[in-house]
PDB file of C-alpha atoms in Angstrom:
ATOM      1  CA  UNK S   1       0.000   0.000   0.000  1.00 46.00           C
ATOM      2  CA  UNK S   2       1.330   3.414  -0.963  1.00 47.00           C
ATOM      3  CA  UNK S   3       1.124   6.054   1.742  1.00 52.00           C
ATOM      4  CA  UNK S   4       0.200   9.588   0.785  1.00 51.00           C
ATOM      5  CA  UNK S   5       1.951  12.622   2.116  1.00 51.00           C
ATOM      6  CA  UNK S   6      -0.027  15.284   3.975  1.00 53.00           C
ATOM      7  CA  UNK S   7       0.301  17.552   0.942  1.00 46.00           C
ATOM      8  CA  UNK S   8      -1.155  14.881  -1.377  1.00 48.00           C
ATOM      9  CA  UNK S   9      -4.104  14.368   0.976  1.00 51.00           C
ATOM     10  CA  UNK S  10      -4.787  18.113   1.139  1.00 52.00           C
ATOM     11  CA  UNK S  11      -4.673  18.392  -2.662  1.00 55.00           C
ATOM     12  CA  UNK S  12      -7.332  15.707  -3.059  1.00 55.00           C
ATOM     13  CA  UNK S  13      -7.172  12.803  -5.485  1.00 58.00           C
ATOM     14  CA  UNK S  14      -4.331  12.644  -7.941  1.00 84.00           C
ATOM     15  CA  UNK S  15      -4.787  12.162 -11.674  1.00 88.00           C
ATOM     16  CA  UNK S  16      -4.612   8.382 -11.407  1.00 90.00           C
ATOM     17  CA  UNK S  17      -7.325   8.311  -8.736  1.00 92.00           C
ATOM     18  CA  UNK S  18      -9.461  10.600 -10.890  1.00 91.00           C
ATOM     19  CA  UNK S  19      -8.931   8.420 -13.958  1.00 90.00           C
ATOM     20  CA  UNK S  20      -9.712   5.273 -11.929  1.00 91.00           C
ATOM     21  CA  UNK S  21     -12.877   6.895 -10.593  1.00 91.00           C
ATOM     22  CA  UNK S  22     -14.027   7.946 -14.074  1.00 91.00           C
ATOM     23  CA  UNK S  23     -13.383   4.475 -15.495  1.00 90.00           C
ATOM     24  CA  UNK S  24     -15.271   2.876 -12.591  1.00 90.00           C
ATOM     25  CA  UNK S  25     -18.243   5.181 -13.165  1.00 91.00           C
ATOM     26  CA  UNK S  26     -18.297   4.375 -16.881  1.00 87.00           C
ATOM     27  CA  UNK S  27     -17.984   0.631 -16.253  1.00 88.00           C
ATOM     28  CA  UNK S  28     -20.793   0.633 -13.702  1.00 86.00           C
ATOM     29  CA  UNK S  29     -23.486   2.591 -15.508  1.00 84.00           C
ATOM     30  CA  UNK S  30     -25.754   1.544 -18.357  1.00 73.00           C
ATOM     31  CA  UNK S  31     -24.987  -2.112 -17.595  1.00 71.00           C
ATOM     32  CA  UNK S  32     -26.918  -4.998 -16.089  1.00 72.00           C
ATOM     33  CA  UNK S  33     -23.885  -6.546 -14.401  1.00 79.00           C
ATOM     34  CA  UNK S  34     -21.701  -4.217 -12.389  1.00 85.00           C
ATOM     35  CA  UNK S  35     -18.451  -4.838 -10.602  1.00 90.00           C
ATOM     36  CA  UNK S  36     -19.207  -2.203  -7.955  1.00 93.00           C
ATOM     37  CA  UNK S  37     -22.348  -1.748  -5.899  1.00 94.00           C
ATOM     38  CA  UNK S  38     -24.151   1.624  -6.121  1.00 95.00           C
ATOM     39  CA  UNK S  39     -22.493   2.935  -2.932  1.00 97.00           C
ATOM     40  CA  UNK S  40     -19.054   2.221  -4.357  1.00 96.00           C
ATOM     41  CA  UNK S  41     -20.018   3.993  -7.581  1.00 96.00           C
ATOM     42  CA  UNK S  42     -21.279   6.956  -5.525  1.00 97.00           C
ATOM     43  CA  UNK S  43     -17.894   7.034  -3.775  1.00 96.00           C
ATOM     44  CA  UNK S  44     -16.170   7.132  -7.178  1.00 96.00           C
ATOM     45  CA  UNK S  45     -18.445   9.992  -8.193  1.00 97.00           C
ATOM     46  CA  UNK S  46     -17.414  11.849  -5.019  1.00 96.00           C
ATOM     47  CA  UNK S  47     -13.735  11.427  -5.901  1.00 95.00           C
ATOM     48  CA  UNK S  48     -14.345  12.766  -9.407  1.00 96.00           C
ATOM     49  CA  UNK S  49     -16.575  15.588  -8.128  1.00 96.00           C
ATOM     50  CA  UNK S  50     -13.944  16.667  -5.599  1.00 94.00           C
ATOM     51  CA  UNK S  51     -11.382  16.861  -8.385  1.00 93.00           C
ATOM     52  CA  UNK S  52     -13.491  18.269 -11.238  1.00 94.00           C
ATOM     53  CA  UNK S  53     -15.826  20.454  -9.198  1.00 94.00           C
ATOM     54  CA  UNK S  54     -19.293  19.374 -10.308  1.00 95.00           C
ATOM     55  CA  UNK S  55     -21.448  16.527 -11.538  1.00 96.00           C
ATOM     56  CA  UNK S  56     -21.958  18.298 -14.856  1.00 96.00           C
ATOM     57  CA  UNK S  57     -18.194  18.419 -15.432  1.00 96.00           C
ATOM     58  CA  UNK S  58     -17.998  14.679 -14.739  1.00 96.00           C
ATOM     59  CA  UNK S  59     -20.862  14.122 -17.156  1.00 94.00           C
ATOM     60  CA  UNK S  60     -19.142  16.130 -19.879  1.00 95.00           C
ATOM     61  CA  UNK S  61     -15.954  14.151 -19.360  1.00 94.00           C
ATOM     62  CA  UNK S  62     -17.584  10.709 -19.603  1.00 94.00           C
ATOM     63  CA  UNK S  63     -20.674  11.507 -21.708  1.00 91.00           C
ATOM     64  CA  UNK S  64     -23.222  10.771 -19.006  1.00 92.00           C
ATOM     65  CA  UNK S  65     -26.018  13.064 -17.935  1.00 94.00           C
ATOM     66  CA  UNK S  66     -25.559  15.017 -14.735  1.00 93.00           C
ATOM     67  CA  UNK S  67     -29.080  13.843 -13.800  1.00 95.00           C
ATOM     68  CA  UNK S  68     -27.960  10.203 -13.914  1.00 94.00           C
ATOM     69  CA  UNK S  69     -24.881  11.059 -11.878  1.00 96.00           C
ATOM     70  CA  UNK S  70     -27.046  12.929  -9.359  1.00 96.00           C
ATOM     71  CA  UNK S  71     -29.330   9.918  -8.998  1.00 95.00           C
ATOM     72  CA  UNK S  72     -26.439   7.561  -8.366  1.00 95.00           C
ATOM     73  CA  UNK S  73     -24.775  10.033  -5.999  1.00 97.00           C
ATOM     74  CA  UNK S  74     -28.015  10.299  -3.989  1.00 97.00           C
ATOM     75  CA  UNK S  75     -27.722   6.708  -2.745  1.00 97.00           C
ATOM     76  CA  UNK S  76     -25.367   8.142  -0.136  1.00 97.00           C
ATOM     77  CA  UNK S  77     -28.525   9.593   1.491  1.00 96.00           C
ATOM     78  CA  UNK S  78     -30.018   6.172   2.152  1.00 97.00           C
ATOM     79  CA  UNK S  79     -30.366   4.982   5.725  1.00 97.00           C
ATOM     80  CA  UNK S  80     -27.693   2.711   7.189  1.00 98.00           C
ATOM     81  CA  UNK S  81     -30.095  -0.248   7.002  1.00 98.00           C
ATOM     82  CA  UNK S  82     -30.647   0.308   3.292  1.00 98.00           C
ATOM     83  CA  UNK S  83     -26.915   0.849   2.741  1.00 98.00           C
ATOM     84  CA  UNK S  84     -26.304  -2.602   4.211  1.00 98.00           C
ATOM     85  CA  UNK S  85     -28.711  -4.074   1.656  1.00 97.00           C
ATOM     86  CA  UNK S  86     -26.830  -2.212  -1.077  1.00 97.00           C
ATOM     87  CA  UNK S  87     -23.475  -3.529   0.141  1.00 96.00           C
ATOM     88  CA  UNK S  88     -24.962  -7.042   0.218  1.00 96.00           C
ATOM     89  CA  UNK S  89     -26.154  -6.422  -3.369  1.00 95.00           C
ATOM     90  CA  UNK S  90     -29.784  -7.018  -2.477  1.00 96.00           C
ATOM     91  CA  UNK S  91     -30.742  -3.637  -3.979  1.00 95.00           C
ATOM     92  CA  UNK S  92     -28.941  -2.355  -7.051  1.00 92.00           C
ATOM     93  CA  UNK S  93     -31.339  -0.288  -9.148  1.00 93.00           C
ATOM     94  CA  UNK S  94     -30.086   3.287  -9.250  1.00 94.00           C
ATOM     95  CA  UNK S  95     -33.587   4.589  -9.940  1.00 94.00           C
ATOM     96  CA  UNK S  96     -35.189   2.727  -7.037  1.00 97.00           C
ATOM     97  CA  UNK S  97     -32.394   3.685  -4.653  1.00 97.00           C
ATOM     98  CA  UNK S  98     -32.610   7.323  -5.715  1.00 97.00           C
ATOM     99  CA  UNK S  99     -36.336   7.313  -4.962  1.00 96.00           C
ATOM    100  CA  UNK S 100     -35.867   5.545  -1.622  1.00 97.00           C
ATOM    101  CA  UNK S 101     -33.214   8.104  -0.635  1.00 97.00           C
ATOM    102  CA  UNK S 102     -35.878  10.835  -0.884  1.00 94.00           C
ATOM    103  CA  UNK S 103     -37.885   9.301   1.949  1.00 93.00           C
ATOM    104  CA  UNK S 104     -37.171   9.959   5.626  1.00 91.00           C
ATOM    105  CA  UNK S 105     -34.552   7.486   6.937  1.00 92.00           C
ATOM    106  CA  UNK S 106     -37.014   5.744   9.223  1.00 91.00           C
ATOM    107  CA  UNK S 107     -39.344   4.988   6.263  1.00 91.00           C
ATOM    108  CA  UNK S 108     -36.796   3.716   3.765  1.00 95.00           C
ATOM    109  CA  UNK S 109     -36.427   0.136   4.998  1.00 97.00           C
ATOM    110  CA  UNK S 110     -40.135  -0.625   4.672  1.00 95.00           C
ATOM    111  CA  UNK S 111     -40.064   0.363   1.003  1.00 96.00           C
ATOM    112  CA  UNK S 112     -36.756  -1.458   0.415  1.00 97.00           C
ATOM    113  CA  UNK S 113     -38.209  -4.655   1.873  1.00 97.00           C
ATOM    114  CA  UNK S 114     -41.270  -4.370  -0.380  1.00 95.00           C
ATOM    115  CA  UNK S 115     -38.983  -3.953  -3.412  1.00 97.00           C
ATOM    116  CA  UNK S 116     -36.887  -6.982  -2.443  1.00 96.00           C
ATOM    117  CA  UNK S 117     -39.992  -9.131  -1.958  1.00 95.00           C
ATOM    118  CA  UNK S 118     -41.173  -8.214  -5.444  1.00 94.00           C
ATOM    119  CA  UNK S 119     -44.208  -6.276  -4.235  1.00 93.00           C
ATOM    120  CA  UNK S 120     -42.967  -2.988  -5.692  1.00 94.00           C
ATOM    121  CA  UNK S 121     -41.206  -1.991  -8.884  1.00 95.00           C
ATOM    122  CA  UNK S 122     -39.521   1.265  -9.866  1.00 95.00           C
ATOM    123  CA  UNK S 123     -42.751   2.961 -10.929  1.00 95.00           C
ATOM    124  CA  UNK S 124     -44.418   1.926  -7.657  1.00 95.00           C
ATOM    125  CA  UNK S 125     -41.561   3.380  -5.612  1.00 95.00           C
ATOM    126  CA  UNK S 126     -41.751   6.624  -7.583  1.00 94.00           C
ATOM    127  CA  UNK S 127     -45.499   6.819  -6.881  1.00 92.00           C
ATOM    128  CA  UNK S 128     -45.014   6.041  -3.173  1.00 90.00           C
ATOM    129  CA  UNK S 129     -42.429   8.800  -2.792  1.00 89.00           C
ATOM    130  CA  UNK S 130     -44.705  11.274  -4.543  1.00 87.00           C
ATOM    131  CA  UNK S 131     -47.752  10.144  -2.562  1.00 82.00           C
ATOM    132  CA  UNK S 132     -45.853  10.195   0.718  1.00 78.00           C
ATOM    133  CA  UNK S 133     -44.520  13.712   0.068  1.00 77.00           C
ATOM    134  CA  UNK S 134     -48.063  14.952  -0.490  1.00 72.00           C
ATOM    135  CA  UNK S 135     -49.775  13.140   2.398  1.00 67.00           C
ATOM    136  CA  UNK S 136     -47.025  12.122   4.853  1.00 61.00           C
ATOM    137  CA  UNK S 137     -48.510  13.902   7.840  1.00 59.00           C
ATOM    138  CA  UNK S 138     -51.638  11.772   7.883  1.00 67.00           C
ATOM    139  CA  UNK S 139     -50.585   8.370   6.555  1.00 74.00           C
ATOM    140  CA  UNK S 140     -48.044   5.701   7.420  1.00 79.00           C
ATOM    141  CA  UNK S 141     -45.564   4.470   4.825  1.00 80.00           C
ATOM    142  CA  UNK S 142     -47.197   1.039   5.072  1.00 82.00           C
ATOM    143  CA  UNK S 143     -50.557   2.536   4.140  1.00 80.00           C
ATOM    144  CA  UNK S 144     -48.921   4.467   1.300  1.00 79.00           C
ATOM    145  CA  UNK S 145     -47.475   1.191  -0.028  1.00 83.00           C
ATOM    146  CA  UNK S 146     -50.889  -0.501   0.231  1.00 84.00           C
ATOM    147  CA  UNK S 147     -52.556   2.410  -1.510  1.00 80.00           C
ATOM    148  CA  UNK S 148     -50.113   2.328  -4.419  1.00 78.00           C
ATOM    149  CA  UNK S 149     -50.254  -1.468  -4.802  1.00 77.00           C
TER     150      UNK S 149
END
């Protein structure tokens, strides 16, 4: 393992780390089989963002929309329980994870479990998030799931 000097750490990732991050992002998007889980891809996006300054600059560099990058990057906002499922590769859809990340942390696992059991698909999760945003004060997430199903 190569140790970095304090100066290298302060300067952020070096060119090789940036290149590795960009390659990892490219190799783990628009594919069914991915080497990295979505959290690892989000970490690679962070490395590239720290170096290049924005998601749009990453997108320009690798010909990927900043919206797609934003969705992948948002998986970092998932609860720790959901992150464990991601690490265990039980949840891998960027779209579903992006939607789940929009829910309050204490509501995310219920939706994640429904996705894993096959009760909900991507469109259902999108509808639940929208429904929950509109009516969250008077309805439980379980009732929102039932209503959408």
